[in-house]
Structures are given as structure tokens and as C-alpha cells.
JSON list of C-alpha atoms in Angstrom, two decimals:
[
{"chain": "A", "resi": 1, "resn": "UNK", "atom": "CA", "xyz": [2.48, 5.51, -11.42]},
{"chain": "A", "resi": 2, "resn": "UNK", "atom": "CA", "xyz": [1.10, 4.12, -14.62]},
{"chain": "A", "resi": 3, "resn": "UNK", "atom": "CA", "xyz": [-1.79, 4.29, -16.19]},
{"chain": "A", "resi": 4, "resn": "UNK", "atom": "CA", "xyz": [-3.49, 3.98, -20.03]},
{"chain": "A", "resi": 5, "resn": "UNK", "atom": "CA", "xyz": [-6.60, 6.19, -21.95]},
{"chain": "A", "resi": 6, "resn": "UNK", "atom": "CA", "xyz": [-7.59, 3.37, -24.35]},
{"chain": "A", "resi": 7, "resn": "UNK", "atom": "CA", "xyz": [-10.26, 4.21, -27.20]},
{"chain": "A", "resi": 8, "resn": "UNK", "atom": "CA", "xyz": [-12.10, 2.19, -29.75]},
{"chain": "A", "resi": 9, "resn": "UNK", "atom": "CA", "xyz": [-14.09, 3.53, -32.74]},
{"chain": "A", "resi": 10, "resn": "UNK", "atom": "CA", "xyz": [-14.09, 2.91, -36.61]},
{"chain": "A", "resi": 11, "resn": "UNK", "atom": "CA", "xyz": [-12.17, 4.57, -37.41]},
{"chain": "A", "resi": 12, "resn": "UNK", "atom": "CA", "xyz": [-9.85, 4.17, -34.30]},
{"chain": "A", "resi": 13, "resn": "UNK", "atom": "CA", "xyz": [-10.09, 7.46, -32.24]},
{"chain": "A", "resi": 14, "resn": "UNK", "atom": "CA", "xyz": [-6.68, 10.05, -31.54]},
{"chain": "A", "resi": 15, "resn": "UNK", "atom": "CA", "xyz": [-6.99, 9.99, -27.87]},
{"chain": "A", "resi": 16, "resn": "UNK", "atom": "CA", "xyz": [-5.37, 12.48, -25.58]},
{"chain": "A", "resi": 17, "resn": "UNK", "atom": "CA", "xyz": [-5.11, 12.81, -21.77]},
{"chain": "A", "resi": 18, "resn": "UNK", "atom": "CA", "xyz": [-5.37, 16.16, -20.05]},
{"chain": "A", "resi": 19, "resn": "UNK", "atom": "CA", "xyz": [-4.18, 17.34, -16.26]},
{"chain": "A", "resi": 20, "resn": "UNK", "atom": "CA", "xyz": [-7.51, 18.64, -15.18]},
{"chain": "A", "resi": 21, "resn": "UNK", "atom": "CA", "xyz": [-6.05, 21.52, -12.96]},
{"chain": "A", "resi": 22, "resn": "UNK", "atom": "CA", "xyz": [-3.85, 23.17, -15.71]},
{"chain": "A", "resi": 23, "resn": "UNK", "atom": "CA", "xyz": [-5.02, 21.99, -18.52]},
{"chain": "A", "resi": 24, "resn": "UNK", "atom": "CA", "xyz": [-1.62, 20.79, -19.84]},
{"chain": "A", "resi": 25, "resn": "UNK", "atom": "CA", "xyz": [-1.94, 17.46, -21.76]},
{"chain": "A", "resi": 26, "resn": "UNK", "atom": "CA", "xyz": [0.37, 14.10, -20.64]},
{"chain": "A", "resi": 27, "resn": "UNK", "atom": "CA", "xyz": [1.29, 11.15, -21.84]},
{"chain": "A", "resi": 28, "resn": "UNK", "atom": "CA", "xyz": [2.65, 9.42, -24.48]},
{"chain": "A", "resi": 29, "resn": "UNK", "atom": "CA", "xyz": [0.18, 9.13, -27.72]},
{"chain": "A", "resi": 30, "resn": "UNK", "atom": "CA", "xyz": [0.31, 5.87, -30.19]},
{"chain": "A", "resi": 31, "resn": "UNK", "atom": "CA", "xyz": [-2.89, 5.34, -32.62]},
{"chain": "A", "resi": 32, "resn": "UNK", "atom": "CA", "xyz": [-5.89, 5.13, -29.80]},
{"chain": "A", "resi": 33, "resn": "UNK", "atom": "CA", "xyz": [-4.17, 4.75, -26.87]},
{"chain": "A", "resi": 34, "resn": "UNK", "atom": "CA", "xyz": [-2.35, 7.06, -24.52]},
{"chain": "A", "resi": 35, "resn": "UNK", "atom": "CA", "xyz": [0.03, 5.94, -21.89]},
{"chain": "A", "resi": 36, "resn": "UNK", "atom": "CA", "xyz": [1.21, 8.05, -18.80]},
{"chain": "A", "resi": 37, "resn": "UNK", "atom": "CA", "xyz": [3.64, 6.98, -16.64]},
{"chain": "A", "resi": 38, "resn": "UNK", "atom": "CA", "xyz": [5.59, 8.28, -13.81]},
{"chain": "A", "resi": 39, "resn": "UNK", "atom": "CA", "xyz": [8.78, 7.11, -12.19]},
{"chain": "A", "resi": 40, "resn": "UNK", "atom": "CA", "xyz": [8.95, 8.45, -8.74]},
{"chain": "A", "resi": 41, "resn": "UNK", "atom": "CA", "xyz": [5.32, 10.09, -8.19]},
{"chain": "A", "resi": 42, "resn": "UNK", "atom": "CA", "xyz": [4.64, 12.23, -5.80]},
{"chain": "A", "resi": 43, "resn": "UNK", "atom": "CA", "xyz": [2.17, 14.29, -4.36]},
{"chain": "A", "resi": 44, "resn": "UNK", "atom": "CA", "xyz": [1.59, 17.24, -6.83]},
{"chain": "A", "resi": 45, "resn": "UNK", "atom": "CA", "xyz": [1.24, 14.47, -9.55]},
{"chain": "A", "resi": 46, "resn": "UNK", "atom": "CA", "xyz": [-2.87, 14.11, -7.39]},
{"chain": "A", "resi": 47, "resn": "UNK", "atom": "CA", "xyz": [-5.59, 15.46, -9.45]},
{"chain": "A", "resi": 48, "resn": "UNK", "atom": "CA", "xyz": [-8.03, 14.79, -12.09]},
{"chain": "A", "resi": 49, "resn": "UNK", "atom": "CA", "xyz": [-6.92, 13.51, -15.34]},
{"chain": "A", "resi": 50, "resn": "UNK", "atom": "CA", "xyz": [-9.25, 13.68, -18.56]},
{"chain": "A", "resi": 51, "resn": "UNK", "atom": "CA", "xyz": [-8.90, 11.15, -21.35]},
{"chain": "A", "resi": 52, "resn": "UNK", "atom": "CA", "xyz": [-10.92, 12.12, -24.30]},
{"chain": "A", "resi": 53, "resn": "UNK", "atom": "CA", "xyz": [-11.37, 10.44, -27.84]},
{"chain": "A", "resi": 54, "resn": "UNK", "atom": "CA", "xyz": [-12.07, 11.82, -31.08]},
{"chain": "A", "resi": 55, "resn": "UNK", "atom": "CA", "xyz": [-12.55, 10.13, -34.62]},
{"chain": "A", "resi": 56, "resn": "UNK", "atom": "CA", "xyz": [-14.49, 13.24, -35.89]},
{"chain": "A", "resi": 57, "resn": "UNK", "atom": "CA", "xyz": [-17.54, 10.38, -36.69]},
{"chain": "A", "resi": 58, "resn": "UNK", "atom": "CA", "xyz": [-20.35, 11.92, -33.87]},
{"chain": "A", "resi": 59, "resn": "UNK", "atom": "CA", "xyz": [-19.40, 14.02, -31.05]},
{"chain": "A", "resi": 60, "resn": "UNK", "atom": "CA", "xyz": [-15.99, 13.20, -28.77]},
{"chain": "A", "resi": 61, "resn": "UNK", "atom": "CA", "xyz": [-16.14, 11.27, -25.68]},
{"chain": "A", "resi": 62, "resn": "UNK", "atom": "CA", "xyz": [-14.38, 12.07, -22.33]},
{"chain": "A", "resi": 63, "resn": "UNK", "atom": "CA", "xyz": [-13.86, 10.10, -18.28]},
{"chain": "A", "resi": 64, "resn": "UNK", "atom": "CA", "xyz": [-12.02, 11.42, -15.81]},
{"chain": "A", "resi": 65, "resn": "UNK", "atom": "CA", "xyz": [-10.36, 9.63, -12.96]},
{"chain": "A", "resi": 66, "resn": "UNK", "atom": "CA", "xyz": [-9.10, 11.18, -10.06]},
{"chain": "A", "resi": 67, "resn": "UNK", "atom": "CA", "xyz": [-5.30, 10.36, -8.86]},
{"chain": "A", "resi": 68, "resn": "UNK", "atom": "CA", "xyz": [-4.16, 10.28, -4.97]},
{"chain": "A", "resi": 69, "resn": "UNK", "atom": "CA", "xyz": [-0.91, 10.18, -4.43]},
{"chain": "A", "resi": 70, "resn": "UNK", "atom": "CA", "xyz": [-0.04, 10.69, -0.67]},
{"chain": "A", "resi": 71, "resn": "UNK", "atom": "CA", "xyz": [2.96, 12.57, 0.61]},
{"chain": "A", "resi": 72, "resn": "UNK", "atom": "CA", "xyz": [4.26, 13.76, 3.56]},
{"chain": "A", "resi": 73, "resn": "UNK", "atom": "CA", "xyz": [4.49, 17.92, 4.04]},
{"chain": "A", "resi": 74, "resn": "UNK", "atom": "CA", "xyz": [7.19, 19.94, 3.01]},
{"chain": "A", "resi": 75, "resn": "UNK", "atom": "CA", "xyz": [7.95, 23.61, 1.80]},
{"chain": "A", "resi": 76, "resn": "UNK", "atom": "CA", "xyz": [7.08, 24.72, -1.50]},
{"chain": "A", "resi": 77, "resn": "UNK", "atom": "CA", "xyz": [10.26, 24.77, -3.14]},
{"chain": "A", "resi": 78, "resn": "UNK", "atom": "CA", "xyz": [11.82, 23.57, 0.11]},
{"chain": "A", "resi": 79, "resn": "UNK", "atom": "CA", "xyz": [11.76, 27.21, 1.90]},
{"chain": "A", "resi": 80, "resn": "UNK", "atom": "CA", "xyz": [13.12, 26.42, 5.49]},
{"chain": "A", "resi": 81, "resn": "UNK", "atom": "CA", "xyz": [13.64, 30.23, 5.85]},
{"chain": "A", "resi": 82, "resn": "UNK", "atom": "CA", "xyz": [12.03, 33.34, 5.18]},
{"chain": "A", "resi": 83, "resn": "UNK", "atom": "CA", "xyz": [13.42, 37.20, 6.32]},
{"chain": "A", "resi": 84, "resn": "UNK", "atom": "CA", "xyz": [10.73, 39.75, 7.03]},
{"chain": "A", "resi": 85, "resn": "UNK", "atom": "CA", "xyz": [12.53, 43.43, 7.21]},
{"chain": "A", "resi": 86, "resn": "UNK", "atom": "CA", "xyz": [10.44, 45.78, 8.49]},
{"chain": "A", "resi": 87, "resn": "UNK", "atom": "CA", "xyz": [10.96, 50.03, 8.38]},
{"chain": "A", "resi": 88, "resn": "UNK", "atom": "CA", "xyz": [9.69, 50.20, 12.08]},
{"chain": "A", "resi": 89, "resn": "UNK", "atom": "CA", "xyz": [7.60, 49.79, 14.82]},
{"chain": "A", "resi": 90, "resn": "UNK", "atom": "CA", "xyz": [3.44, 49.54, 14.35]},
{"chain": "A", "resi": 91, "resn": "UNK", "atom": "CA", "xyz": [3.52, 48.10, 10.92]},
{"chain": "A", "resi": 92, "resn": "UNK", "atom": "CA", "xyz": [1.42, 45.56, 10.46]},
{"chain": "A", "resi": 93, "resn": "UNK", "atom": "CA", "xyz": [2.77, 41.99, 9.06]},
{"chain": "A", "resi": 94, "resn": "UNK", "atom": "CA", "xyz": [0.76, 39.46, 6.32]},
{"chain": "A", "resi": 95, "resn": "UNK", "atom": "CA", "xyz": [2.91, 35.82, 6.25]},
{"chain": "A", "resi": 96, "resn": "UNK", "atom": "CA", "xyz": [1.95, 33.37, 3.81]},
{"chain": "A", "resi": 97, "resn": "UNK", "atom": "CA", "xyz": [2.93, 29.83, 3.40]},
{"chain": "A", "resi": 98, "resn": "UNK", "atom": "CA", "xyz": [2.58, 27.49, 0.98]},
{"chain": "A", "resi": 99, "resn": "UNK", "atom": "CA", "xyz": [2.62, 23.59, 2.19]},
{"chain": "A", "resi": 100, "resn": "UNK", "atom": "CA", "xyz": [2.52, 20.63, -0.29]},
{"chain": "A", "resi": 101, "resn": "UNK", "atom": "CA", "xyz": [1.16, 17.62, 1.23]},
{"chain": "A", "resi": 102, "resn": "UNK", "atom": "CA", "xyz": [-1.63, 15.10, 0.44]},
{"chain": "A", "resi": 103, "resn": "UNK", "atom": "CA", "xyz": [-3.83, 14.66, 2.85]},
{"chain": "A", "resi": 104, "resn": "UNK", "atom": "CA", "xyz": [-3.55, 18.41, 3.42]},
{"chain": "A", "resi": 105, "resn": "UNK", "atom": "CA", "xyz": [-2.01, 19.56, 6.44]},
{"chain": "A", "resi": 106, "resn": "UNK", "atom": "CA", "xyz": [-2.76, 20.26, 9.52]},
{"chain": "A", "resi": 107, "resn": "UNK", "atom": "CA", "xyz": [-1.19, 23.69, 10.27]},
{"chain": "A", "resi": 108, "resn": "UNK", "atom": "CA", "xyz": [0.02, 25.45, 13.62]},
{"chain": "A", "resi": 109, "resn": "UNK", "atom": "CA", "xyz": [2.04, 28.26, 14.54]},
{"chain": "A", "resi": 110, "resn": "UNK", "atom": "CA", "xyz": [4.28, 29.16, 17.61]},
{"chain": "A", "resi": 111, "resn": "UNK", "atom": "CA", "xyz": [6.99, 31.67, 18.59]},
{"chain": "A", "resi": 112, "resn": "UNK", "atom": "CA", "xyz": [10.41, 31.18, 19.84]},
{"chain": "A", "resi": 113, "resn": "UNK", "atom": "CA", "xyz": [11.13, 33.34, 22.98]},
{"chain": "A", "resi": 114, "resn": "UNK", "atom": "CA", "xyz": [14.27, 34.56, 23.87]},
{"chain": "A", "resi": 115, "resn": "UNK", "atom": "CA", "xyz": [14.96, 30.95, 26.37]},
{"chain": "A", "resi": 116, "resn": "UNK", "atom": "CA", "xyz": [14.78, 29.19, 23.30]},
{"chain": "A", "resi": 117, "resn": "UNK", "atom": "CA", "xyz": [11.38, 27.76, 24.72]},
{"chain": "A", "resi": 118, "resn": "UNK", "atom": "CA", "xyz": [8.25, 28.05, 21.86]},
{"chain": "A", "resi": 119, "resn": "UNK", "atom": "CA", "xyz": [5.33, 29.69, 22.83]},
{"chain": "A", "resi": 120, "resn": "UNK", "atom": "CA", "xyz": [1.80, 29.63, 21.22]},
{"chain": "A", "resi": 121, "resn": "UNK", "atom": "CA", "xyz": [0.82, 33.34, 19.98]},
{"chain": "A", "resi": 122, "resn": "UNK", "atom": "CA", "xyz": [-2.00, 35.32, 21.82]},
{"chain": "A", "resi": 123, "resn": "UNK", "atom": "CA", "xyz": [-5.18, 36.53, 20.41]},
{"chain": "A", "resi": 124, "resn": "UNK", "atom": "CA", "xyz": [-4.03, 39.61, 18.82]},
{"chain": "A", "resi": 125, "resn": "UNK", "atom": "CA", "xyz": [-2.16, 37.48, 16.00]},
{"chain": "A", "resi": 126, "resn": "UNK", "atom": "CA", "xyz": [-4.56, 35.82, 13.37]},
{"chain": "A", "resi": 127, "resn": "UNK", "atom": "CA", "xyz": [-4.17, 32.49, 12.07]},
{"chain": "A", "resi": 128, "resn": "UNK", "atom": "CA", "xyz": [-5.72, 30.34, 9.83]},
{"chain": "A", "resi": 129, "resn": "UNK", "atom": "CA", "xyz": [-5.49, 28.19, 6.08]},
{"chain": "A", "resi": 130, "resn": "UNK", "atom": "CA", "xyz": [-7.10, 29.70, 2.98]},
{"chain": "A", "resi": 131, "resn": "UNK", "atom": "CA", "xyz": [-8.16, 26.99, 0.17]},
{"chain": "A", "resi": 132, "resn": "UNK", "atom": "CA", "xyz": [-5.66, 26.51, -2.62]},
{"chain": "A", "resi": 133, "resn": "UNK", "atom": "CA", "xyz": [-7.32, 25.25, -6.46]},
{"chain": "A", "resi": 134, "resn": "UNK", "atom": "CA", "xyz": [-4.84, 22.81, -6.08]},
{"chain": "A", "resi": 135, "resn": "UNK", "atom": "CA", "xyz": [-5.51, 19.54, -4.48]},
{"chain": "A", "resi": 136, "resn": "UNK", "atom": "CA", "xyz": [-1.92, 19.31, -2.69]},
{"chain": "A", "resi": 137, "resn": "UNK", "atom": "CA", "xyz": [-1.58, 22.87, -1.30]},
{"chain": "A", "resi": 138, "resn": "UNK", "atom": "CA", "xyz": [-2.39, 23.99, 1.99]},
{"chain": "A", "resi": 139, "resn": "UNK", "atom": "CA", "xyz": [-1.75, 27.97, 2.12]},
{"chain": "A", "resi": 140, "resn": "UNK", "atom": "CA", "xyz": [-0.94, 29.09, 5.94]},
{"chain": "A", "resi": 141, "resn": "UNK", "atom": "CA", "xyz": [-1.65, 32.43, 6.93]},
{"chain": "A", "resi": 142, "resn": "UNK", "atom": "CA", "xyz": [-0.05, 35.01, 9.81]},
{"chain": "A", "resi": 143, "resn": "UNK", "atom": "CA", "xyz": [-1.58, 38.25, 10.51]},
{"chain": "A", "resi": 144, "resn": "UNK", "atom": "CA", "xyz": [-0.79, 41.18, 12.67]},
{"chain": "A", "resi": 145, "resn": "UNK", "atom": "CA", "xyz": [-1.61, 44.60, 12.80]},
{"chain": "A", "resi": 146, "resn": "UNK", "atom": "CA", "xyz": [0.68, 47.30, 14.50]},
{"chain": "A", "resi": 147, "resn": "UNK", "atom": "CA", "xyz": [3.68, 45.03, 15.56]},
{"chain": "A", "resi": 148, "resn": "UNK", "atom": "CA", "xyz": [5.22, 46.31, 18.88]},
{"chain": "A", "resi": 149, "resn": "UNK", "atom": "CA", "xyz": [9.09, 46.10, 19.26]},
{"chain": "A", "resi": 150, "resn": "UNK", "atom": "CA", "xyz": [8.64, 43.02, 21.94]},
{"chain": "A", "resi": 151, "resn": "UNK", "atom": "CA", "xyz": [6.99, 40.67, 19.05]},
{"chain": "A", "resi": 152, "resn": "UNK", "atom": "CA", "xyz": [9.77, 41.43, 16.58]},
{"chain": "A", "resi": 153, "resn": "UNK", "atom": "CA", "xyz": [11.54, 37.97, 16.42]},
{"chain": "A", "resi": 154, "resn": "UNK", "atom": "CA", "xyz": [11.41, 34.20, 15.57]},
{"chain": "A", "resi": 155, "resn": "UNK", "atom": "CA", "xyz": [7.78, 32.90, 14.30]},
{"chain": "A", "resi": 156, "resn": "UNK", "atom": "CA", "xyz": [7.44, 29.02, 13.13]},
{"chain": "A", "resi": 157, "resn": "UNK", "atom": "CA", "xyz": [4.87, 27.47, 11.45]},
{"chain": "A", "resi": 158, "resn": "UNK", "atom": "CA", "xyz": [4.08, 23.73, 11.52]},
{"chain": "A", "resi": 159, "resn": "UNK", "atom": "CA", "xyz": [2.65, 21.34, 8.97]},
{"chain": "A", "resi": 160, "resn": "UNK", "atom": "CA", "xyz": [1.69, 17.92, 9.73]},
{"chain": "A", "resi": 161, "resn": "UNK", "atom": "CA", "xyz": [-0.58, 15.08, 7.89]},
{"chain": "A", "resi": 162, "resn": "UNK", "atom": "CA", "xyz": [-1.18, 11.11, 9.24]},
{"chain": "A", "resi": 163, "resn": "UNK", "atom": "CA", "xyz": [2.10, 10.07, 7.13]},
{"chain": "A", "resi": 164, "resn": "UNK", "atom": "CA", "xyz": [4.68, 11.93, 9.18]},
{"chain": "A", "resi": 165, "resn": "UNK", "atom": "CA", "xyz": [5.16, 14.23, 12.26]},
{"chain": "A", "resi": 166, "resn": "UNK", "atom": "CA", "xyz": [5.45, 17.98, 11.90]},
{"chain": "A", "resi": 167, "resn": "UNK", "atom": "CA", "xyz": [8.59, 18.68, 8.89]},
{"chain": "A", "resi": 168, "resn": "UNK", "atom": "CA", "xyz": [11.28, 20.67, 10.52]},
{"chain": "A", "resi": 169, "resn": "UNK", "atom": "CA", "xyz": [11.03, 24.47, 11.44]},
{"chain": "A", "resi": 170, "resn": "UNK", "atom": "CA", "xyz": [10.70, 27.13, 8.82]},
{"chain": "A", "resi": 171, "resn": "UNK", "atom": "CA", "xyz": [12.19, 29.90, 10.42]},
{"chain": "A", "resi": 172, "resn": "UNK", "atom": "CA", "xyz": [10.92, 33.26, 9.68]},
{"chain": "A", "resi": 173, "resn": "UNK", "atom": "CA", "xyz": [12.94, 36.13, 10.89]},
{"chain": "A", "resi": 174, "resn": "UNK", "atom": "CA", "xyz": [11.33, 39.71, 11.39]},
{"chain": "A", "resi": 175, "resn": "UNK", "atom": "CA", "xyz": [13.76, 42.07, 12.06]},
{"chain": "A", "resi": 176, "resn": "UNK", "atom": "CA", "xyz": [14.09, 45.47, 13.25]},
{"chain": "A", "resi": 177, "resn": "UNK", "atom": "CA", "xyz": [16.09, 47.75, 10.81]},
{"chain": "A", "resi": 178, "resn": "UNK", "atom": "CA", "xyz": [18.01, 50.43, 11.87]},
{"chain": "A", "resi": 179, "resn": "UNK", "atom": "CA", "xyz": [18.75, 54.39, 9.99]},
{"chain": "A", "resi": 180, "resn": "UNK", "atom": "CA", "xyz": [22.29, 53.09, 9.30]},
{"chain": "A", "resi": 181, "resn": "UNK", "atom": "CA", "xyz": [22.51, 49.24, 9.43]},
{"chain": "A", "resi": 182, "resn": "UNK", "atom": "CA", "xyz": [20.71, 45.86, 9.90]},
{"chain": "A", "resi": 183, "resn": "UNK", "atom": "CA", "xyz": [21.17, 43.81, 12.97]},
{"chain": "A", "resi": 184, "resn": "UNK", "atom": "CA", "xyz": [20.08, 40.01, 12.72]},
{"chain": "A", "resi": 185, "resn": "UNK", "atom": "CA", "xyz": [20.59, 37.83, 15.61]},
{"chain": "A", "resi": 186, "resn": "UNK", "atom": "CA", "xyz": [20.34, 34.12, 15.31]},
{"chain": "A", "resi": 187, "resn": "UNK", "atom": "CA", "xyz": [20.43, 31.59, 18.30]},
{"chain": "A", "resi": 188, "resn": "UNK", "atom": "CA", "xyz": [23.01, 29.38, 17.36]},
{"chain": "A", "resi": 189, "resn": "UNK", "atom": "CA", "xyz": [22.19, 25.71, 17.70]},
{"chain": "A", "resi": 190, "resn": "UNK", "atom": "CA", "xyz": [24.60, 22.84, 17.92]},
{"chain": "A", "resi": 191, "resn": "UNK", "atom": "CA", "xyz": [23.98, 18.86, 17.99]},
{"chain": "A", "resi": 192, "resn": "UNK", "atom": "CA", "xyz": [20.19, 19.85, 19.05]},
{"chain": "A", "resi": 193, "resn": "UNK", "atom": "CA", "xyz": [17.13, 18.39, 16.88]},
{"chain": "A", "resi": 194, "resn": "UNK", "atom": "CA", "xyz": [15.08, 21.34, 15.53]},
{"chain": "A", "resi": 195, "resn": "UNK", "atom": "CA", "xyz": [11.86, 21.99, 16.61]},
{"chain": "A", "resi": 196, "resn": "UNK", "atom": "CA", "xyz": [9.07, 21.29, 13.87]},
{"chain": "A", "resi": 197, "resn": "UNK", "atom": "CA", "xyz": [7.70, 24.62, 11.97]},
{"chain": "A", "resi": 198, "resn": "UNK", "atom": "CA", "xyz": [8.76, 27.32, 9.87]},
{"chain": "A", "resi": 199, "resn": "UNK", "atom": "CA", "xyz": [10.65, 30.84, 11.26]},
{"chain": "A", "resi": 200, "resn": "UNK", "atom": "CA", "xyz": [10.34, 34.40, 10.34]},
{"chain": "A", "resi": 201, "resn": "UNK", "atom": "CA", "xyz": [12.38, 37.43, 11.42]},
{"chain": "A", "resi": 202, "resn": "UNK", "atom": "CA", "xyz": [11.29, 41.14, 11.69]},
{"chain": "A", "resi": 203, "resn": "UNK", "atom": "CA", "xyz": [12.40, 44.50, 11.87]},
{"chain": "A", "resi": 204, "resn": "UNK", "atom": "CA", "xyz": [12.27, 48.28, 13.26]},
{"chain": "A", "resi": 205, "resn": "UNK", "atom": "CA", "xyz": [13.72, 51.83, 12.74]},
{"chain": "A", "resi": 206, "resn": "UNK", "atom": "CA", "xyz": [16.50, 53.43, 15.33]},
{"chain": "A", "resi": 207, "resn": "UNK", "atom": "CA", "xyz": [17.59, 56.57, 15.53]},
{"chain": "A", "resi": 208, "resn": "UNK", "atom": "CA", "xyz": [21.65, 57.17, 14.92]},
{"chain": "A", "resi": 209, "resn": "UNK", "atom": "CA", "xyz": [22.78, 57.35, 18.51]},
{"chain": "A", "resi": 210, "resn": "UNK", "atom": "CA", "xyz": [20.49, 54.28, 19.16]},
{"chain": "A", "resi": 211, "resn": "UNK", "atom": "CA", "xyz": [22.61, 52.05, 17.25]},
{"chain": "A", "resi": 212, "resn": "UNK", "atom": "CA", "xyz": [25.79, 51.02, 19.80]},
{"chain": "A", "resi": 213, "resn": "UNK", "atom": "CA", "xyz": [23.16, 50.81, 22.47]},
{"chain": "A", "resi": 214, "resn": "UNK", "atom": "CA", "xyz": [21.24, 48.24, 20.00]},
{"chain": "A", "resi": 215, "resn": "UNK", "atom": "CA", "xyz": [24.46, 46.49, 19.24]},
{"chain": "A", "resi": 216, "resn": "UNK", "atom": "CA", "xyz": [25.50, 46.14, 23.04]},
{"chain": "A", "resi": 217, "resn": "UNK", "atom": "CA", "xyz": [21.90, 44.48, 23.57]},
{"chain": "A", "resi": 218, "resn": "UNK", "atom": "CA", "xyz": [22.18, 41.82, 21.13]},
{"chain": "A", "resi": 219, "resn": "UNK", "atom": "CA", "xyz": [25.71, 40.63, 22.51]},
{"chain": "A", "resi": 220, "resn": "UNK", "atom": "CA", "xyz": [24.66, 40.79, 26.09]},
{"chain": "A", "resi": 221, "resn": "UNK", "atom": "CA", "xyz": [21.58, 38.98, 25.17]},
{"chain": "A", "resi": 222, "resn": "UNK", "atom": "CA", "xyz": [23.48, 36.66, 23.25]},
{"chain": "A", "resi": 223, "resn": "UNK", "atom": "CA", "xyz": [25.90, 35.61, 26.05]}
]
């Protein structure tokens, strides 16, 4: 990506070029031009850009132009997992999720049950996007109130946009914790494509003497 802020004045204007969504100034300078340029753009490079001009004769002068750079969606900071540990039963869960994409994505959200098959959730779980003041960020929402032990488990969440189909599952893990240890079991998954999404696990309190019982579960239900 290249582009050049070029001003013209007597005498010749210091002109400077400014990201419009953080205010943090790019480019190289040299007398009254300023020259940005970007090897391997991507999609958080999109935004406004301000070039202004200044030669202290009259007020400055300023245009914008607006920058697309398309992308397919992916994880902010590449997050393909994310553990949820909760002290027990009835607590109520918040997930957020930040996507990068341009166009934005389209978000959806499923479960994995314990066939391996993905469900869709039911109407008590909420769902939805909330804007981002970036121009690259979708921000996925999961909300639950008073998780019961039969929801604790593996959520994903989906991103899509017209350049590519759904990225692979984020896998968020809520998991039940116990009085005296932490039990996390993972379906393994060998020479088998990944769903797309995004997974979280959850988690709940035992008593003591609940714990070998707890542990004999997960291995039968592993087998």
C-alpha cells in the first residue's frame, strides 16, 4: 500500500499525515510531501488518514481519504482458545470476542455436545455483535445467566466475511471446578478437519467425596 500527502504553498508547507482512529501520525516526511507506504497491508491498516499542511501564512489545510483494505477473519491476537473456570453451578457467564476482518463478520455461535455433533444454543443464551470504533473489529458477545451443570462444556463461535469460509474453531472451555482439583476433559481429535468457530470451557464446585465419582465420569464418558 502506497500512497503520498503532497502540499504546495510559498513558502512550501511541513505536511504531516495522521491515522484518523488513534491519532498517531505515519509516514515518512521530506520538505512538503509525506509518503506512507506499507509492505504487506492488511486489514487493521483500513481507516481514515488525514494529511494536513501548514506554512504558518493563513490558516492550515486538511483531506482525508478513507483506506479499505480487505481481509479475511481471524482472532485478535490469534486466540484459538479461551478457558472459562467457574466456582459453581448458577453463575452466570459474559464471553467476549474480538474478530478482525474487513468486511466485518458475520458471527454465529454453536455448542459441541458430548457426540461430537454441534448444536445451535436455545433461547435462554443471548447472542449478538456490539459496534467496535474501529473499522476492522467485530466484537461477539455470549450471555447466560445461572448456568446449570448440563451447559458446562464446549461453546464455538464463528466468524465469516465474502473472502473466506468460517476461520477454524475457537474453542472455549467452561469448566466445572472442584473443592480440591480441576478436571478438564478434551475430545481428542485425530486426522479430522475442525469445525469452524471458537470454544470455551466452564466450570462448577464438588464437594470432597464427589471427586472419584467425578473422575470415574469423565473416563467412562471418555471411552
Amino acid at each position: 500500500m502506497e500512497f503520498s500527502c503532497i502540499g504546495d504553498g510559498n513558502p512550501l508547507p511541513n505536511v504531516a499525515c495522521v491515522y484518523g482512529y488513534n491519532g498517531t501520525t505515519v509516514g515518512e516526511q521530506k520538505h512538503n510531501t509525506t509518503s506512507i507506504s506499507v509492505n504487506h497491508a492488511n486489514c487493521i491498516d483500513t481507516g481514515y488518514y488525514m494529511c494536513s499542511g501548514n506554512n504558518t501564512i493563513g490558516e492550515p489545510v486538511s483531506q482525508s481519504a478513507e483506506i479499505k483494505v480487505a481481509c479475511k477473519p481471524r482472532t485478535y491476537n490469534n486466540l484459538d482458545r479461551e478457558d472459562i473456570l467457574m466456582r459453581a453451578t448458577d453463575e452466570s457467564i459474559n464471553i467476549s470476542t474480538i474478530f478482525i476482518s474487513f468486511p466485518l463478520s458475520h458471527i454465529s455461535w454453536s455448542r459441541e455436545l458430548s457426540d461430537g455433533q454441534l448444536a445451535d444454543l436455545d433461547s435462554n443464551f443471548k447472542y449478538f455483535s456490539i459496534p467496535s470504533h474501529l473499522p476492522y473489529e467485530t466484537i461477539a458477545i455470549l450471555q447466560k445467566d445461572q448456568l446449570k451443570p448440563n451447559e458446562f462444556g464446549i461453546y464455538l463461535v464463528n466468524a465469516s466475511n465474502i473472502y473466506e469460509d468460517p476461520i477454524p474453531p475457537s474453542y472455549v472451555y467452561i469448566v466445572c471446578k472442584s473443592t480440591t482439583a480441576i478436571v478438564i476433559f478434551m475430545k481428542p481429535i485425530a486426522n479430522e478437519k475442525p469445525a469452524p468457530g471458537l470454544v470455551y470451557p466452564v466450570s462448577c464446585r464438588r464437594k470432597r467425596h464427589d471427586i472419584n465419582k467425578s473422575a470415574r465420569e469423565c473416563r467412562k464418558s471418555a471411552k
